[in-house]
Structures are given as structure tokens and as C-alpha cells.
Coordinates of C-alpha atoms in Angstrom, one line a residue:
Chain A
Q1 CA -180.1 189.5 50.9
V2 CA -176.7 187.8 51.2
Y3 CA -174.2 189.6 53.5
L4 CA -170.7 189.2 54.4
V5 CA -169.8 191.7 57.1
Q6 CA -166.1 191.9 58.6
S7 CA -164.9 193.2 61.5
G8 CA -162.7 196.7 61.6
A9 CA -159.3 197.7 60.6
E10 CA -156.6 196.8 62.8
V11 CA -153.0 198.0 63.5
K12 CA -150.3 195.5 64.6
K13 CA -146.8 195.4 65.1
P14 CA -144.4 193.3 63.3
G15 CA -144.2 189.9 65.0
A16 CA -147.9 190.1 66.2
S17 CA -150.8 188.2 64.8
V18 CA -154.1 189.5 63.7
K19 CA -157.6 187.9 63.7
V20 CA -160.6 188.9 61.2
S21 CA -164.0 188.1 61.3
C22 CA -166.4 187.8 58.7
K23 CA -170.1 187.4 59.6
A24 CA -171.9 185.8 57.0
S25 CA -176.2 186.0 56.5
G26 CA -178.8 185.4 53.9
F27 CA -177.7 181.8 53.0
I28 CA -177.2 178.6 54.2
F29 CA -173.4 178.7 55.7
T30 CA -172.7 175.1 55.8
S31 CA -173.6 175.0 52.0
F32 CA -170.7 177.0 50.8
G33 CA -166.9 177.6 51.4
I34 CA -165.0 181.0 52.3
S35 CA -162.2 181.9 50.6
W36 CA -159.9 184.6 52.0
V37 CA -158.4 186.8 49.4
R38 CA -155.8 190.0 50.5
Q39 CA -154.9 193.1 48.4
A40 CA -151.7 195.1 48.9
P41 CA -151.9 198.7 48.4
G42 CA -151.8 199.4 44.7
Q43 CA -151.3 195.7 44.2
G44 CA -153.8 192.9 42.6
L45 CA -155.8 190.4 44.8
E46 CA -154.0 187.3 46.3
W47 CA -155.7 184.4 47.1
M48 CA -155.1 183.0 50.6
G49 CA -156.9 180.1 51.5
W50 CA -160.4 178.4 51.6
I51 CA -162.3 176.7 54.3
S52 CA -165.2 174.7 53.8
A53 CA -168.0 176.0 56.4
Y54 CA -169.4 172.2 56.0
N55 CA -166.6 170.2 57.7
G56 CA -164.2 172.7 58.4
N57 CA -161.8 171.4 55.5
T58 CA -159.1 174.1 54.7
N59 CA -156.9 174.5 51.6
Y60 CA -154.0 177.5 52.3
A61 CA -151.9 179.3 49.6
Q62 CA -148.3 177.6 49.9
N63 CA -146.7 181.0 50.6
L64 CA -148.7 181.2 53.9
Q65 CA -148.5 177.5 55.0
G66 CA -147.7 177.7 58.6
R67 CA -148.7 181.2 59.5
V68 CA -152.2 181.2 58.2
T69 CA -155.6 179.5 60.0
M70 CA -158.8 179.6 58.9
T71 CA -161.9 178.6 61.2
T72 CA -165.8 178.7 61.2
D73 CA -168.2 178.8 63.8
T74 CA -171.5 177.3 62.4
S75 CA -173.4 178.6 65.4
T76 CA -172.6 182.4 64.7
T77 CA -172.2 181.6 60.9
T78 CA -168.6 183.5 61.3
A79 CA -165.7 182.7 59.5
Y80 CA -162.4 183.8 60.9
M81 CA -158.9 184.4 59.5
E82 CA -155.7 184.6 62.0
L83 CA -152.6 185.1 60.6
R84 CA -149.2 184.9 62.7
S85 CA -145.7 186.6 62.7
L86 CA -146.8 189.7 60.6
T87 CA -144.5 191.6 58.5
S88 CA -144.8 194.9 56.4
H89 CA -145.6 192.7 53.8
D90 CA -148.9 191.6 55.3
T91 CA -150.3 195.3 55.0
A92 CA -153.2 194.8 52.9
M93 CA -156.8 194.7 52.8
Y94 CA -158.5 191.6 53.6
Y95 CA -161.5 190.0 52.3
C96 CA -163.7 187.2 53.0
T97 CA -165.7 185.8 50.3
R98 CA -168.2 183.3 49.6
A99 CA -166.8 180.6 47.7
G100 CA -169.0 178.3 45.1
D101 CA -167.8 178.1 41.9
A102 CA -167.0 181.6 41.7
L103 CA -166.5 183.8 44.7
D104 CA -169.8 185.6 44.2
M105 CA -170.2 187.6 47.4
W106 CA -167.5 189.5 48.9
G107 CA -167.3 191.2 52.5
Q108 CA -166.6 194.8 52.7
G109 CA -162.9 194.3 53.5
T110 CA -160.6 195.0 56.5
M111 CA -157.5 197.0 56.3
V112 CA -154.7 195.6 58.0
T113 CA -151.8 197.6 58.7
V114 CA -148.2 196.5 59.9
S115 CA -146.0 199.1 61.7
S116 CA -143.5 199.6 64.5
Chain B
Q1 CA -147.2 185.1 42.3
S2 CA -150.1 185.4 39.8
V3 CA -150.2 182.6 37.1
L4 CA -152.9 183.9 35.1
T5 CA -151.5 186.8 32.8
Q6 CA -153.5 190.1 32.1
P7 CA -152.6 193.1 29.9
P8 CA -151.9 195.9 32.6
S9 CA -154.1 198.8 31.0
V10 CA -156.6 198.9 28.0
S11 CA -158.4 202.1 27.3
G12 CA -161.5 203.2 24.8
A13 CA -163.8 205.9 24.0
P14 CA -167.3 205.8 25.4
G15 CA -169.3 203.5 23.2
Q16 CA -166.5 201.4 21.9
R17 CA -165.6 197.8 22.3
V18 CA -162.2 196.8 24.3
T19 CA -161.2 193.2 25.4
I20 CA -159.4 192.1 28.0
S21 CA -157.2 188.8 27.6
C22 CA -156.2 186.2 30.5
T23 CA -153.5 183.9 29.4
G24 CA -153.1 180.7 31.5
S25 CA -151.4 177.4 31.1
S26 CA -152.2 173.5 31.0
S27 CA -152.3 173.5 34.9
N28 CA -155.2 175.9 34.9
I29 CA -157.4 177.2 32.1
G30 CA -155.8 174.6 29.9
A31 CA -156.4 172.0 32.2
G32 CA -160.5 173.0 31.8
Y33 CA -161.0 174.8 34.6
D34 CA -163.6 177.5 34.6
V35 CA -162.6 181.1 34.2
H36 CA -164.3 183.9 36.4
W37 CA -164.2 187.7 36.1
Y38 CA -164.3 190.6 38.9
Q39 CA -164.8 194.6 38.4
Q40 CA -163.4 196.4 41.2
L41 CA -164.5 200.0 41.1
P42 CA -162.3 202.5 42.7
G43 CA -162.3 202.1 46.6
T44 CA -164.6 199.2 46.6
A45 CA -164.6 195.6 47.0
P46 CA -164.1 193.1 44.1
K47 CA -167.7 192.3 42.5
L48 CA -168.3 188.9 40.5
L49 CA -168.9 190.0 36.9
I50 CA -168.8 186.6 34.9
Y51 CA -168.8 183.4 36.0
G52 CA -168.2 180.0 34.4
N53 CA -166.4 181.4 31.4
S54 CA -169.4 183.2 29.8
N55 CA -172.4 183.7 32.5
R56 CA -173.6 186.9 33.8
P57 CA -174.7 187.1 37.9
S58 CA -178.2 188.7 37.8
G59 CA -177.7 192.4 37.2
V60 CA -174.8 192.5 35.2
P61 CA -175.3 194.3 32.0
D62 CA -175.3 192.4 28.9
R63 CA -172.6 194.4 27.6
F64 CA -170.1 192.3 29.7
S65 CA -169.0 188.9 28.0
G66 CA -166.7 186.2 28.6
S67 CA -165.2 183.5 26.7
K68 CA -162.4 181.1 27.2
S69 CA -160.4 178.9 24.5
G70 CA -157.6 176.8 24.9
T71 CA -155.3 178.5 27.8
S72 CA -156.8 181.6 27.3
A73 CA -160.0 183.4 28.3
S74 CA -161.4 187.1 27.2
L75 CA -163.8 189.5 28.6
A76 CA -165.2 191.7 26.1
I77 CA -167.3 195.2 27.0
T78 CA -169.1 196.6 24.3
G79 CA -170.7 200.1 24.5
L80 CA -168.1 201.3 26.9
Q81 CA -169.4 203.5 29.6
A82 CA -167.6 206.1 31.8
E83 CA -168.8 203.9 34.7
D84 CA -167.0 200.7 33.6
E85 CA -163.4 202.5 34.6
A86 CA -162.3 199.8 37.0
D87 CA -159.8 197.5 37.7
Y88 CA -160.8 193.8 36.0
Y89 CA -159.4 190.6 37.1
C90 CA -159.8 186.9 35.8
Q91 CA -159.6 184.1 38.0
S92 CA -159.3 180.3 37.8
Y93 CA -158.5 177.2 39.6
D94 CA -154.9 175.6 39.3
S95 CA -154.1 171.9 39.8
S96 CA -150.1 172.4 40.7
L97 CA -148.8 173.0 43.9
S98 CA -152.0 171.1 46.1
G99 CA -154.3 173.0 44.0
R100 CA -155.4 176.7 44.5
Y101 CA -157.3 179.5 43.4
V102 CA -155.6 181.8 41.2
F103 CA -156.0 185.3 39.9
G104 CA -154.8 187.2 36.9
T105 CA -152.3 190.5 37.3
G106 CA -155.4 192.5 36.7
T107 CA -156.6 194.9 34.0
K108 CA -157.2 199.0 34.4
V109 CA -159.5 200.0 31.7
T110 CA -159.7 203.7 31.4
V111 CA -162.5 205.3 29.3
L112 CA -161.1 208.4 27.5

């Protein structure tokens, strides 16, 4: 069974950073990429970026360039997404996904709330 | 932010057929990139419903079908059931702006 298990909910103050983890199991981690997708409350899906678990190459959404960093640890088959300089607009559910031809497996989501 | 346009909502009675359109442009769907569809039930993570324009992953009922033509794609649900009430998103790839994945605006399907 393929699983993506994410870290727990976070509450951050404006200006802070958050790092969300995504533990993969049940497949060859380095054969896929990991994409991160977020969803603000009551809103649609927003693609944040992609990282190759094979070589660490990344491709970030333009509106997040400079604030987001995606990494992987192949020894623990875990992907990470760090978002800096948080504002209230970053309050959302954050999902990691297995990225092959499509986003065929999703984590359960991590709620990040930014509030003073 | 979304560059793929979907109707905000569609509805139908149980057993009916509904379709959801996904309109893009020459830099995404029209450029030949595949379209994928996701179903998001209330309070849950999205789930892949259709991949590669018209293919169903294992376990997805054949009531769901996808198609693509030109700069648009469509998702059809035949024999609508109560459990199909959910949000549906199309997704493709866009070659502009250094390339990125793009999602549709999302469509809420209501079973009357």
C-alpha cells in the first residue's frame, strides 16, 4: 500500500516559518517526484511546487519563489516543505502528493494557521 | 491564479448524467498536455479520478469518464449517485512561466 503521512497541524505567527514533513512508504521513493499543493479555507487547489526525489531538482510556483524550499531525505523517504515569512494569506491545508504523470497519491493534509 | 476555468457548480438528480468542462489555452491543454481530474469529498484530501485525459485508476467506477478536445476537457458522470456529491478539479501542465502544474477553478457537484 502506498502511503504519504504528513506532520501535524501548526499554528504560527506572522513573519514566522513553517516546515511540513511528508513520510512516504509503499513505493520506490526515488522513482517519483513530490508536489506540494495547498488549499485555503473554502478555496480551490493551488500548486506550490515540485521536487524530484531522484536528484533534488525543484520547480516552484512563481508567486512563492524566494519563500518556499522543498527538500527530500532519501534515507528516510521523507519530503519537506518550508515556507517562510508567513502571512494570514498562507493559512491553508497543505498537501504533499506523489507526482508521476498525475498526482496519484495524496497525504492527509497539514493545516497551517497563521495568526497573531 | 487558476488558468483552467470550470463552472462553479453543476447539479443533477440521482441517475442523471452531468458534465463538467475545463477550459484552458494554447499553453496548457491546447499544447497537448494531459488533463487529470480529482474528486474531493467534503473534509477529505483530493483523490485522483481520471488521469491522462480519459483513464480511470483502479477502483474508480466506470460511471466516471474523461475526454479532451482542443483547448478544453470534460468530465462526465453518468448514473449520478448521492456519494458523487463533491468538488471536482481538473489539472494540467502549463508551458508558460517556466512551466508549472495548473489546477482548474473547481466545480461543486450537487445531487438533488
